[in-house]
Coordinates of C-alpha atoms in Angstrom, one line a residue:
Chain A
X777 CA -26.3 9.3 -23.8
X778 CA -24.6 10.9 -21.4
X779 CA -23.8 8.0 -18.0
X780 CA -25.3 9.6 -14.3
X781 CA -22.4 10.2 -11.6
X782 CA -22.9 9.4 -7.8
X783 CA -20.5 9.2 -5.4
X784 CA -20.0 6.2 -3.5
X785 CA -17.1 7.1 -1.1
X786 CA -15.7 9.7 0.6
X787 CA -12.5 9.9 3.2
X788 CA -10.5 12.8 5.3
X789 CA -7.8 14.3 6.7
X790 CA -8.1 17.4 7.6
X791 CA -6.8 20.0 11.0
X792 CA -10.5 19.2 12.9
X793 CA -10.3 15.9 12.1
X794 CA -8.8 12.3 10.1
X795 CA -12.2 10.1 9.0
X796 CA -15.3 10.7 7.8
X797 CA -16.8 9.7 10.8
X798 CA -14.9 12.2 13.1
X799 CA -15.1 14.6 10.5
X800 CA -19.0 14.6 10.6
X801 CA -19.1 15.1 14.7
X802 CA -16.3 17.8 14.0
X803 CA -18.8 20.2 11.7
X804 CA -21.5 19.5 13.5
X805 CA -20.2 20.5 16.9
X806 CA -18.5 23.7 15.1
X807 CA -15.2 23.0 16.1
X808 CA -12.3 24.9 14.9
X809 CA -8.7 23.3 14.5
X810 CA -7.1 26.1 13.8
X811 CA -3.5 26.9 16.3
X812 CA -0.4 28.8 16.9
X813 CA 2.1 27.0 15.2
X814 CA 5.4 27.7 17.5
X815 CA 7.6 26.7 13.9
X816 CA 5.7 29.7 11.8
X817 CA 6.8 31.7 14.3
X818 CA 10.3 30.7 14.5
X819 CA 10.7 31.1 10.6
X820 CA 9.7 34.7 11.3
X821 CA 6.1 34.5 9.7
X822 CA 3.3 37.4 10.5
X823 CA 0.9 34.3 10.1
X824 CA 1.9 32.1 13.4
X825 CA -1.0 30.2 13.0
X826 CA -2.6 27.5 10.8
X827 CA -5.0 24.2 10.6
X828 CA -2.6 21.3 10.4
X829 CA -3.9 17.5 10.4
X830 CA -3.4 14.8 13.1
X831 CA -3.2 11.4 10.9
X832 CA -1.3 9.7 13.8
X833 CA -4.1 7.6 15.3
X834 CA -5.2 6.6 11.1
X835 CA -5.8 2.8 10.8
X836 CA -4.0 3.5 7.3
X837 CA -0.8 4.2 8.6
X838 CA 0.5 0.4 8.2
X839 CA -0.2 0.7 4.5
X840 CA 1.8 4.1 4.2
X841 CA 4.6 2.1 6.2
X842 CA 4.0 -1.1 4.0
X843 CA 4.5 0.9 1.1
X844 CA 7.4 2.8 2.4
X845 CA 5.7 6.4 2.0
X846 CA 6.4 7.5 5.5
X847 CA 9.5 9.6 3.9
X848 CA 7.3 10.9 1.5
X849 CA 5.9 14.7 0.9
X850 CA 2.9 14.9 3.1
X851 CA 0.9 15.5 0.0
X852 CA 1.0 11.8 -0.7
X853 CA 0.4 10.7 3.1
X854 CA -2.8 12.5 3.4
X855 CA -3.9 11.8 0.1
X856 CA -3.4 8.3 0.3
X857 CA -5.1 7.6 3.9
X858 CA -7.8 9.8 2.4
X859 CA -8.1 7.7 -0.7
X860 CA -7.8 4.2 0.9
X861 CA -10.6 5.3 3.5
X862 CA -13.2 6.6 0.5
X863 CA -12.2 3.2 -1.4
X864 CA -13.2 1.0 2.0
X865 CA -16.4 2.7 2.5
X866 CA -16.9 2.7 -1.1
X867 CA -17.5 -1.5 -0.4
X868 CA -13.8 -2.0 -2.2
X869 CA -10.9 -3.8 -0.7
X870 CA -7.4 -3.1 -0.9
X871 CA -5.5 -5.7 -2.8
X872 CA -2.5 -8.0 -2.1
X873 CA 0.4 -6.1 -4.1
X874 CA 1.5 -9.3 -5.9
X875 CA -2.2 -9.4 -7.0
X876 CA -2.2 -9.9 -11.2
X877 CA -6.0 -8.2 -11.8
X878 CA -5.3 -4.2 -12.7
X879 CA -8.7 -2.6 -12.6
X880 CA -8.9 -0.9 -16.0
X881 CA -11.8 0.8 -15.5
X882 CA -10.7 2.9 -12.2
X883 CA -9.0 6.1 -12.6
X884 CA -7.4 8.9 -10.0
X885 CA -7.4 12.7 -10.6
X886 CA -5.3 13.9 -7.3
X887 CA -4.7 17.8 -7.0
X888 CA -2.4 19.7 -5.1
X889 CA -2.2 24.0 -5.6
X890 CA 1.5 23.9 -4.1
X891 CA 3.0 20.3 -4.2
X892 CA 5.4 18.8 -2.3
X893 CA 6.9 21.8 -1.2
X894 CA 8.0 20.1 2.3
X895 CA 10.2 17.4 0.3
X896 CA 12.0 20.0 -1.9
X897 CA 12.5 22.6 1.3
X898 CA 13.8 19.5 3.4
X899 CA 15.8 17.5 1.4
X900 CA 15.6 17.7 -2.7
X901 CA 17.3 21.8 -2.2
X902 CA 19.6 21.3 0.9
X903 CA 21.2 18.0 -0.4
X904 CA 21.6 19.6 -4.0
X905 CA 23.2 22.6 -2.6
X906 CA 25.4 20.9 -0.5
X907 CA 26.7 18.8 -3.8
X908 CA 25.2 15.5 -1.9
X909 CA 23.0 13.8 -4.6
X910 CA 23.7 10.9 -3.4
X911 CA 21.7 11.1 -0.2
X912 CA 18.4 12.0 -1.8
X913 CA 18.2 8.3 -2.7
X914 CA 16.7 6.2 -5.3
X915 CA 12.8 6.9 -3.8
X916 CA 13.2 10.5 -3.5
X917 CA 11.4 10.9 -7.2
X918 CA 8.3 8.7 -6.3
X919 CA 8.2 10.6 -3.0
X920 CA 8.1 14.3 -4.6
X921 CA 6.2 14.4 -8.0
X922 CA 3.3 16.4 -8.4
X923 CA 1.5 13.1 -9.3
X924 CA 3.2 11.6 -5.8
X925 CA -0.1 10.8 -4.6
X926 CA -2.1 9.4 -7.3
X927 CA 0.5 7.5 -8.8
X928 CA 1.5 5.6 -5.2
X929 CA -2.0 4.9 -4.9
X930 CA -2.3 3.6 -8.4
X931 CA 0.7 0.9 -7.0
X932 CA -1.3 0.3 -3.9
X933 CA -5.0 -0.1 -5.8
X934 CA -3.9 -1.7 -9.2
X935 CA -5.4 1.6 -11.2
X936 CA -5.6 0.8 -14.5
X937 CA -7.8 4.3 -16.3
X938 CA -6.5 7.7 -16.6
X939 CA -3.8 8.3 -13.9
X940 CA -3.2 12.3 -13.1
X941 CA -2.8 15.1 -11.3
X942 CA -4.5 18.3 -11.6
X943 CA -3.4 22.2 -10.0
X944 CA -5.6 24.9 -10.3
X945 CA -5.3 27.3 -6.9
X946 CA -7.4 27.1 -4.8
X947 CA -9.8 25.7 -7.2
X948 CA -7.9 22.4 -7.4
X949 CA -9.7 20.1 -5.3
X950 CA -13.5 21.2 -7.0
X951 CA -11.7 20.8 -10.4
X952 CA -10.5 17.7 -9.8
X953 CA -14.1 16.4 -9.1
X954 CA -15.4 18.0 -11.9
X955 CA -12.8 16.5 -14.0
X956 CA -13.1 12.7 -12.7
X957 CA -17.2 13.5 -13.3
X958 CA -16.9 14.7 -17.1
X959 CA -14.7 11.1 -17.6
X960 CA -17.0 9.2 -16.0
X961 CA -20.5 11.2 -17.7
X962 CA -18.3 10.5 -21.2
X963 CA -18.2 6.5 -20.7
X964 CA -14.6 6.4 -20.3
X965 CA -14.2 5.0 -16.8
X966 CA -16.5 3.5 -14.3
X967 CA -15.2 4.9 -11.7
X968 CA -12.7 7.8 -10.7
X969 CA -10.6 8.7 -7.3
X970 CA -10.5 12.3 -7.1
X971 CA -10.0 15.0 -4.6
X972 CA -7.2 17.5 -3.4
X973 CA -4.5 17.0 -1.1
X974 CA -2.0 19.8 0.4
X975 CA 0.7 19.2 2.6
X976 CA 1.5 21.0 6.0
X977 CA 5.3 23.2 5.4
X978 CA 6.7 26.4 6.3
X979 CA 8.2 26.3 2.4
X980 CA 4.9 26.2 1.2
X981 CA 3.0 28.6 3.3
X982 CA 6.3 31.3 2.8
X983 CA 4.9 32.9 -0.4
X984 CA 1.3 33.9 0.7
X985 CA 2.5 35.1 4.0
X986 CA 5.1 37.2 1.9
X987 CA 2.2 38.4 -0.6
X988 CA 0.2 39.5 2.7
X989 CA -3.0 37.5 2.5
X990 CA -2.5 35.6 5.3
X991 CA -4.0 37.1 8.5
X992 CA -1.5 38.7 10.8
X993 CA -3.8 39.7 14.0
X994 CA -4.6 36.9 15.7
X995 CA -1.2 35.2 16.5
X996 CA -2.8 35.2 20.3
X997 CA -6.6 34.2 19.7
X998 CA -5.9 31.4 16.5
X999 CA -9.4 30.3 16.7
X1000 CA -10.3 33.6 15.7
X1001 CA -8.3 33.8 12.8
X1002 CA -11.0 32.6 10.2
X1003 CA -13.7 34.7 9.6
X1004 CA -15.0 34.8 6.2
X1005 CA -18.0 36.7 5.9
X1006 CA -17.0 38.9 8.4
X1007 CA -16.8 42.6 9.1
X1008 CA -13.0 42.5 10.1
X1009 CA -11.4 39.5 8.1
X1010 CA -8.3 40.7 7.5
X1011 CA -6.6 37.3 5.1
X1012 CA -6.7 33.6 5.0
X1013 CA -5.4 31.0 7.9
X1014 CA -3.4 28.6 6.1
X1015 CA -4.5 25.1 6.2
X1016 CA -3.1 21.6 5.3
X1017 CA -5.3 18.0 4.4
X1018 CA -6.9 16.0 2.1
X1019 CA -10.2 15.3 1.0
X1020 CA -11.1 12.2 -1.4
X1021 CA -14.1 10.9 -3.2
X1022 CA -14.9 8.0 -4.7
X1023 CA -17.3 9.3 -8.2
X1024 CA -18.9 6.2 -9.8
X1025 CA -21.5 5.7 -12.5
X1026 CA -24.6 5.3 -11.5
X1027 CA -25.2 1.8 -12.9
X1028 CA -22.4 0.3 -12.0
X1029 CA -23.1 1.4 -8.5
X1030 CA -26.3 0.6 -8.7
X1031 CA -25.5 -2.8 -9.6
X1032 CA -23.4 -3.9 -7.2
X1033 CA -25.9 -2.3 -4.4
X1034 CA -23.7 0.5 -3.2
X1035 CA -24.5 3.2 -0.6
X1036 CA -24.7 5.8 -2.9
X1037 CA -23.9 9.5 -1.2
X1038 CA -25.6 12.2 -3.5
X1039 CA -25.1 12.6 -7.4
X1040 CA -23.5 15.4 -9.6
X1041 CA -26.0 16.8 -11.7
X1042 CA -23.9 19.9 -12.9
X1043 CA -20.8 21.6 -13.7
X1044 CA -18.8 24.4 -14.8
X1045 CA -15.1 25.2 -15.2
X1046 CA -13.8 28.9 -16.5
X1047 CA -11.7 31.8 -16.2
X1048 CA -12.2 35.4 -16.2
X1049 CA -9.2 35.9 -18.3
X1050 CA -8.0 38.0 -15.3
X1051 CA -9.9 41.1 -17.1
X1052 CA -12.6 43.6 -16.0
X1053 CA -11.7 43.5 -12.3
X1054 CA -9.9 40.0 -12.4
X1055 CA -6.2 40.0 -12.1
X1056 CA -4.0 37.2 -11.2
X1057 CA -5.4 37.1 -7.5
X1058 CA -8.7 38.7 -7.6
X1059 CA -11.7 37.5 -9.4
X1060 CA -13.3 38.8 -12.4
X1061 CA -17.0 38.8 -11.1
X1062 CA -18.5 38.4 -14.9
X1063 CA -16.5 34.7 -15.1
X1064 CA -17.8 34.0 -11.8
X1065 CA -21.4 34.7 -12.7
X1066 CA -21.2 32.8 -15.5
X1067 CA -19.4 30.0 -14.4
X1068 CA -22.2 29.7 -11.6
X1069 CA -25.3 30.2 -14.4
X1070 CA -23.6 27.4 -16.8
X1071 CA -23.4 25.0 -13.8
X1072 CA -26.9 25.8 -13.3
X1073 CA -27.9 25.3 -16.8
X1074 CA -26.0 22.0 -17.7
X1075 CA -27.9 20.6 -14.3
X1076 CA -31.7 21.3 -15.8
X1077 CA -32.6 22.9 -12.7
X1078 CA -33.5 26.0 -11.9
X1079 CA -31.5 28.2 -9.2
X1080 CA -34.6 28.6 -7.0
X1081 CA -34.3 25.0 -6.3
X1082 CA -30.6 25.1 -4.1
X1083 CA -30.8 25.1 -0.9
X1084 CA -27.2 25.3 0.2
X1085 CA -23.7 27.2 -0.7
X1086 CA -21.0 26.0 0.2
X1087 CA -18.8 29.3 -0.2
X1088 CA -15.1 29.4 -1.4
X1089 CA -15.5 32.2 0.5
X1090 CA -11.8 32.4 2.5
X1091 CA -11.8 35.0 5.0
X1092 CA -10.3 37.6 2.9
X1093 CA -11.6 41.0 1.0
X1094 CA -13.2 38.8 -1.7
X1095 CA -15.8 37.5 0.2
X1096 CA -18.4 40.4 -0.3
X1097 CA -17.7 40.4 -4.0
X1098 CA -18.8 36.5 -3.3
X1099 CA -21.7 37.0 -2.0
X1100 CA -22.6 39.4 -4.3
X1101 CA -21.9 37.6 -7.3
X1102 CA -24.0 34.3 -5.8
X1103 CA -27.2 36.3 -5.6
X1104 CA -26.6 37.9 -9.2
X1105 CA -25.8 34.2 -10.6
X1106 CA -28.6 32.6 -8.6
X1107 CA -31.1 35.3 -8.8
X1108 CA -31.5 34.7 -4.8
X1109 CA -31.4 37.8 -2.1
X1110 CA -32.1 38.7 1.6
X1111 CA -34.5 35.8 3.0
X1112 CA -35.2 34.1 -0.3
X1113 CA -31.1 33.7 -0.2
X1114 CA -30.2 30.0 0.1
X1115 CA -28.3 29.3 3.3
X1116 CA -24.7 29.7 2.8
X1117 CA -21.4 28.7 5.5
X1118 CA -17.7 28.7 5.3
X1119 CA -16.1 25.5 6.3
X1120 CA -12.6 27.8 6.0
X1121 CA -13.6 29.0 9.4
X1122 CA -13.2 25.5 11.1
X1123 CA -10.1 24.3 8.7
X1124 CA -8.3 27.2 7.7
X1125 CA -7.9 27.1 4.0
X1126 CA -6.5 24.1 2.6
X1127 CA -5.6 25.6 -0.4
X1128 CA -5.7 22.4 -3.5
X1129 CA -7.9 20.6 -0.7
X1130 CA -10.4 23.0 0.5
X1131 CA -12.7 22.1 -2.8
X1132 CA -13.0 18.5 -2.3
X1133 CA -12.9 18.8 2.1
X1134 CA -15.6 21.5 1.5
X1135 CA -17.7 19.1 -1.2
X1136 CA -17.4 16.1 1.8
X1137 CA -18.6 18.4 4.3
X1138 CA -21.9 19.5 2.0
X1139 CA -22.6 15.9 1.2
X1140 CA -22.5 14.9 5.0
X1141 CA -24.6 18.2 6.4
X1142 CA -27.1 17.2 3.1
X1143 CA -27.5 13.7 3.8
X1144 CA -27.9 14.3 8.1
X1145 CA -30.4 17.3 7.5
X1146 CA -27.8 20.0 8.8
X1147 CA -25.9 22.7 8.2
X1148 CA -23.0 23.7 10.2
X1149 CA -22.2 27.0 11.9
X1150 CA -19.4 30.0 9.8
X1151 CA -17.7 30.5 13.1
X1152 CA -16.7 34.1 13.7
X1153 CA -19.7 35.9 11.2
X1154 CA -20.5 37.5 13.6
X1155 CA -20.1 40.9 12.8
X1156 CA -21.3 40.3 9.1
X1157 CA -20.0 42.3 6.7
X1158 CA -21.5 45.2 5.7
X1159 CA -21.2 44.8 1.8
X1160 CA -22.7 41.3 2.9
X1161 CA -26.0 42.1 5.1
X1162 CA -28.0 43.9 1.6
X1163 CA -27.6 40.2 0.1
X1164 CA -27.9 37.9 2.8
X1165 CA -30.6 37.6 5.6
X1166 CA -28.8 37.0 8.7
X1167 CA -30.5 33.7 9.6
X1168 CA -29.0 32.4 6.2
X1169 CA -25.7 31.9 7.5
X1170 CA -25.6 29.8 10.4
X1171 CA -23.9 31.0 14.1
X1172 CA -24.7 27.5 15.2
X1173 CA -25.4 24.3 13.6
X1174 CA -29.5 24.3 12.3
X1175 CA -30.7 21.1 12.6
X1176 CA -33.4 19.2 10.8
X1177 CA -32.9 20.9 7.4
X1178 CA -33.7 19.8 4.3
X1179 CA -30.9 19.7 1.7
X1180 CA -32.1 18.6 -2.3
X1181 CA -29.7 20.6 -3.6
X1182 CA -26.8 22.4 -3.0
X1183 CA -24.2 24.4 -4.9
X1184 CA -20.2 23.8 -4.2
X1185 CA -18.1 26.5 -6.1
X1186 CA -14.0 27.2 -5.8
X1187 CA -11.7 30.3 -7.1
X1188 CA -8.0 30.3 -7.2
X1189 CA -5.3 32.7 -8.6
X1190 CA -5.1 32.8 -12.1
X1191 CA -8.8 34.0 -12.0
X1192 CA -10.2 30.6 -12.5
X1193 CA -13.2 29.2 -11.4
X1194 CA -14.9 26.0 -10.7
X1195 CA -18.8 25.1 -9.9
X1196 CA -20.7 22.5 -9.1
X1197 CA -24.2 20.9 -7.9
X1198 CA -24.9 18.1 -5.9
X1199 CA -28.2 16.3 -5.5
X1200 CA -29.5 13.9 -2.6
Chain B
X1055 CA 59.9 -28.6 16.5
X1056 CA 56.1 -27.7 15.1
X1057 CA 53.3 -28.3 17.5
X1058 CA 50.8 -29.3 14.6
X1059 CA 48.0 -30.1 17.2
X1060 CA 48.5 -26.4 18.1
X1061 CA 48.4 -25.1 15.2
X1062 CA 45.2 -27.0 13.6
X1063 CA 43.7 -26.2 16.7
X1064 CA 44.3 -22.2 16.4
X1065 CA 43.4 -22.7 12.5
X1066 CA 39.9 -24.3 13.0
X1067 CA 39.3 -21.3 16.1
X1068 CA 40.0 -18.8 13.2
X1069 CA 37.6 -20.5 11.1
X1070 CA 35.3 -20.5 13.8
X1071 CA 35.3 -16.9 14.2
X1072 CA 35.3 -15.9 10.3
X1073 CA 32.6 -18.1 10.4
X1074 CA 30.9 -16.4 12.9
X1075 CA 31.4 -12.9 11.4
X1076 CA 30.3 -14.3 7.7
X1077 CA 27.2 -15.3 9.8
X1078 CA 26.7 -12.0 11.5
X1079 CA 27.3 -9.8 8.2
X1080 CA 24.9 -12.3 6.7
X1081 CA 22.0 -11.4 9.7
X1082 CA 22.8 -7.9 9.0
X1083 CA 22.8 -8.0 5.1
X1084 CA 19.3 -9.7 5.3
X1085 CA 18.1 -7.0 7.6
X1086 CA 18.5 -4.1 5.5
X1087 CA 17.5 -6.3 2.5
X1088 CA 13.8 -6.0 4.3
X1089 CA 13.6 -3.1 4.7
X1090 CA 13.4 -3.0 0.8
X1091 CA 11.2 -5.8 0.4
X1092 CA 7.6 -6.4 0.4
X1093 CA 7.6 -10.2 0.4
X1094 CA 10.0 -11.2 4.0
X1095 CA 9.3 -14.7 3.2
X1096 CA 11.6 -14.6 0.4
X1097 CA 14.2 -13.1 2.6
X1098 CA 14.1 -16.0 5.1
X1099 CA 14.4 -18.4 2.6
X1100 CA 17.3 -17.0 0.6
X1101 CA 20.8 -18.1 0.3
X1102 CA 24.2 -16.5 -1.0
X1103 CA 22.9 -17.4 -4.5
X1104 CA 20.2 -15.3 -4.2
X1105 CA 20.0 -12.6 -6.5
X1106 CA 18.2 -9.6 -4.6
X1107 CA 15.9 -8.4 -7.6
X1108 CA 15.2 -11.5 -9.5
X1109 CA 14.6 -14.2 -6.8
X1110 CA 14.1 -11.7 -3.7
X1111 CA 11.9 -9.5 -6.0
X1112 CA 13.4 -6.6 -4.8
X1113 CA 12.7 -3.4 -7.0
X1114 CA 16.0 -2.4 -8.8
X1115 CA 16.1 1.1 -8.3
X1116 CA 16.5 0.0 -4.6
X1117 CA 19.9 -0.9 -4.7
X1118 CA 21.0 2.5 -4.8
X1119 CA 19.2 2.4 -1.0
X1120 CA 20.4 -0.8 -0.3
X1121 CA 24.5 0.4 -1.0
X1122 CA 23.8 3.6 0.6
X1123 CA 22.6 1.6 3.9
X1124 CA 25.8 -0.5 3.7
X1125 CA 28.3 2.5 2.7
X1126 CA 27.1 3.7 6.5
X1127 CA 26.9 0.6 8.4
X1128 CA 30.4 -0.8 7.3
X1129 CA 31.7 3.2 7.0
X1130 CA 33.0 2.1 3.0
X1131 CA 32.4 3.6 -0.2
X1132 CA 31.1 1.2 -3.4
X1133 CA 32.0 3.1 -7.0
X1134 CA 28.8 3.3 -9.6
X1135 CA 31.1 0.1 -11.2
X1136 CA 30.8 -1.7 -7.9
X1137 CA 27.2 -0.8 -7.5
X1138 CA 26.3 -2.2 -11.2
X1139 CA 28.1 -5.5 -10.6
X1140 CA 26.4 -6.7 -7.1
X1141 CA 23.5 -8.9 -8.3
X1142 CA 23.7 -11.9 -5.5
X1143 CA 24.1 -11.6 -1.6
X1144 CA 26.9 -13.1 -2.3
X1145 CA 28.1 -10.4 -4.5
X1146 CA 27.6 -8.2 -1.6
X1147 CA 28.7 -9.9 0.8
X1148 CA 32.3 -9.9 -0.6
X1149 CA 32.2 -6.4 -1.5
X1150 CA 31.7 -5.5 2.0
X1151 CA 35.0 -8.1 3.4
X1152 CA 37.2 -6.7 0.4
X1153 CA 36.7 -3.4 1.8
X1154 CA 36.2 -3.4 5.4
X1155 CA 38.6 -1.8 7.7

């Protein structure tokens, strides 16, 4: 029998705000933290602008200090304060690190779509190259792995289940939920520590702005710069943060009377093999559809029952093609569309993040009765407006909405997909 | 002839004043040893004896971090054979007079 999954924390850092509780006032009030970025522009980037996080005021900056992370890529950092605020308002405490219990049946799933690009561009390349291995010291390996960020928090919790890292795109951070979900639904951990986490650097943000699909026209009005859905999005805003959840079975949560924040009734992960359509950075719209119909099958519902999307949808040519695909998949059009937003538009895309930031927001607009505004739709696209009734996607935050459902999907390069539902 | 007085004298000031520096290099030995550590207690309560992973509980991979602080405070270098064979304060302690300028 197969166990049910809630989730019982959840924790932030992202460029509008660090904290859940910052975070919620943040969506609702529609505001955007995207900015010119005077370092972009000295690098000699088109993009000179970019969502990058504050963590400085984080009550979890003496643990990152107490653990000696400060050095470390900002991967880790965010992740970590993300992680240890989800694990607090999951009802957990942070134990002593001379403790002797190791909690066998937590694990932690952490994804990242580039890494700790900041550590290698800063120090791991430059020393190297100048022949100066010395310097990179003896906690430069802890500080730079891919698994950086679960495996420090593993020190700082006492982790004792399946300890990873997963990288997918910009499908990481809804993978990485999905994958802590399917461990949990298979009875092989009570609880797991997922989420995605993407640090802010110039090495890491290089590549896309070379491959053109960051947005190059609105270096002087940033807040502009994120438009999914919209007539003249012309590529992504880069983004940088970390969203973290605390998924739990529903027993165990139950028994120890957690708050419990919505359930996962539903999932899907494919690819579309980068065929009919889909190549290496552009989706094949058949594995979308049916990534979004198996999601809707393995969650016994039917697709007239969502409410909400919340869209990968990234501000870039694909967005249409989106849209499109959601009302095939769902069977949904024009005013019988659900309602549909970009949280891209407030954050930028946060890349290995943006799934798990984006599932945090839908839990908190489904469990306040809101949904918030997709800043700069505007002028709706015009592939967009034969799909989607105008009032579906929000200009300003509706209130007093009722949310049962709702449907969280994320595409990266490599044509891969990832889908999800959520239930109150 | 000798001036013995004298000389004790002088003697005993230069013992003063080694004793003084041992002291200070001691202060600054614990300091970067902190840094390092998660338990300071330990740090307070240690001696010359002390050996930094076992009783101070000090990571090992650390030392690397540890030598590389005192290459650049006392502007020496410790060899990889050097660095395997400090275990004690004390062990570091005369590493740093054997080589200080």
């Amino acid at each position: 029998m197969d166990k049910r999954v809630v989730i019982t924390g959840m924790g932030v850092v992202s460029p509008i705000a660090t904290g859940i509780k910052e975070f919620h006032n943040a969506i609702k009030e529609n505001r955007s933290g995207i900015k010119f970025i005077e370092e972009l522009k000295n690098y000699g980037f088109a993009c000179q602008i970019g969502g990058i996080p504050d963590i400085s005021g984080s009550i979890y900056n003496s643990i990152i200090e107490k653990y000696k992370l400060t050095d470390s890529s900002k991967m880790i950092i965010y992740a970590i304060i993300a992680a240890l605020e989800a694990w607090e308002s999951a009802g957990f405490n942070v134990p002593d690190y001379d403790s002797n219990f190791t909690d066998y049946q937590t694990g932690c799933v952490i994804g990242s779509g580039i890494g700790p690009a900041d550590i290698f561009g800063e120090k791991i390349i430059p020393y190297t190259n100048q022949g100066n291995i010395k310097k990179l010291r003896s906690t430069i390996v802890e500080h730079s792995m891919l698994s950086g960020a679960s495996a420090n928090l593993t020190g700082i919790l006492a982790l004792g289940n399946h300890i990873s890292m997963n990288s997918s795109a910009c499908s990481t951070g809804t993978e990485s939920i999905i994958l802590g979900y399917e461990r949990i639904k298979e009875g092989k951990a009570l609880r797991m520590i997922v989420g995605g986490s993407e640090a802010y650097s110039p090495y890491g943000w290089s590549g896309f702005d070379s491959m053109r699909v960051l947005t190059r026209s609105f270096n002087e009005n940033p807040q502009k710069g994120s438009r999914p859905l919209s007539n003249t999005a012309s590529g992504f805003v880069p983004g940088a943060g970390a969203g973290i959840l605390i998924l739990e079975e529903y027993e165990s949560a139950k028994k120890r009377s957690a708050k419990i924040y919505g359930e996962i009734i539903g999932s899907h992960i494919n690819s579309g093999g980068q065929r009919n359509g889909g190549t290496m950075s552009a989706p094949n719209s058949e594995g979308v559809i049916k990534c979004i119909t198996e999601t809707i099958k393995s969650s016994k519902i039917s697709s007239q029952k969502i409410d909400y999307i919340s869209g990968h949808l990234s501000s870039t040519m694909a967005d249409p093609l989106e849209i499109k695909n959601w009302s095939e998949a769902l069977d949904r059009k024009n005013d019988n569309f659900p309602y549909v937003n970009s949280l891209k538009s407030m954050t930028g895309h946060c890349i290995g993040a943006s799934g798990a930031i984006e599932t945090i927001a839908g839990i908190i607009q489904m469990n306040n009765n809101f949904i918030h505004a997709s800043l700069n739709s505007e002028d709706l696209h015009t592939d967009i407006v034969q799909y989607v009734s105008r009032e579906k996607i929000p200009l300003q935050t509706i209130e007093n909405i009722n949310i049962d459902y709702f449907v969280k999907a994320s595409f990266g390069f490599g044509d891969v997909n990832s889908c999800m539902i959520l239930k109150k | 002839m000798y001036d013995f007085k004298k000389i004790s004298l002088k003697l005993l000031s230069l013992q003063l004043l080694n004793k003084n520096k041992m002291d200070n290099l001691k202060q600054e030995i614990f300091e970067i040893l902190t840094k390092y550590s998660f338990n300071k207690e330990l740090i307070k309560s240690a001696t010359e004896e002390s050996n930094i992973t076992k009783d101070l509980k000090i990571n090992s991979a650390r030392i690397v971090d540890i030598v590389l602080d005192v290459e650049e405070k006392y502007d020496i270098e410790i060899n990889d054979e050097e660095l395997e064979n400090i275990q004690t304060i004390k062990d570091m302690l005369n590493i740093i007079n054997s080589k200080s300028k």
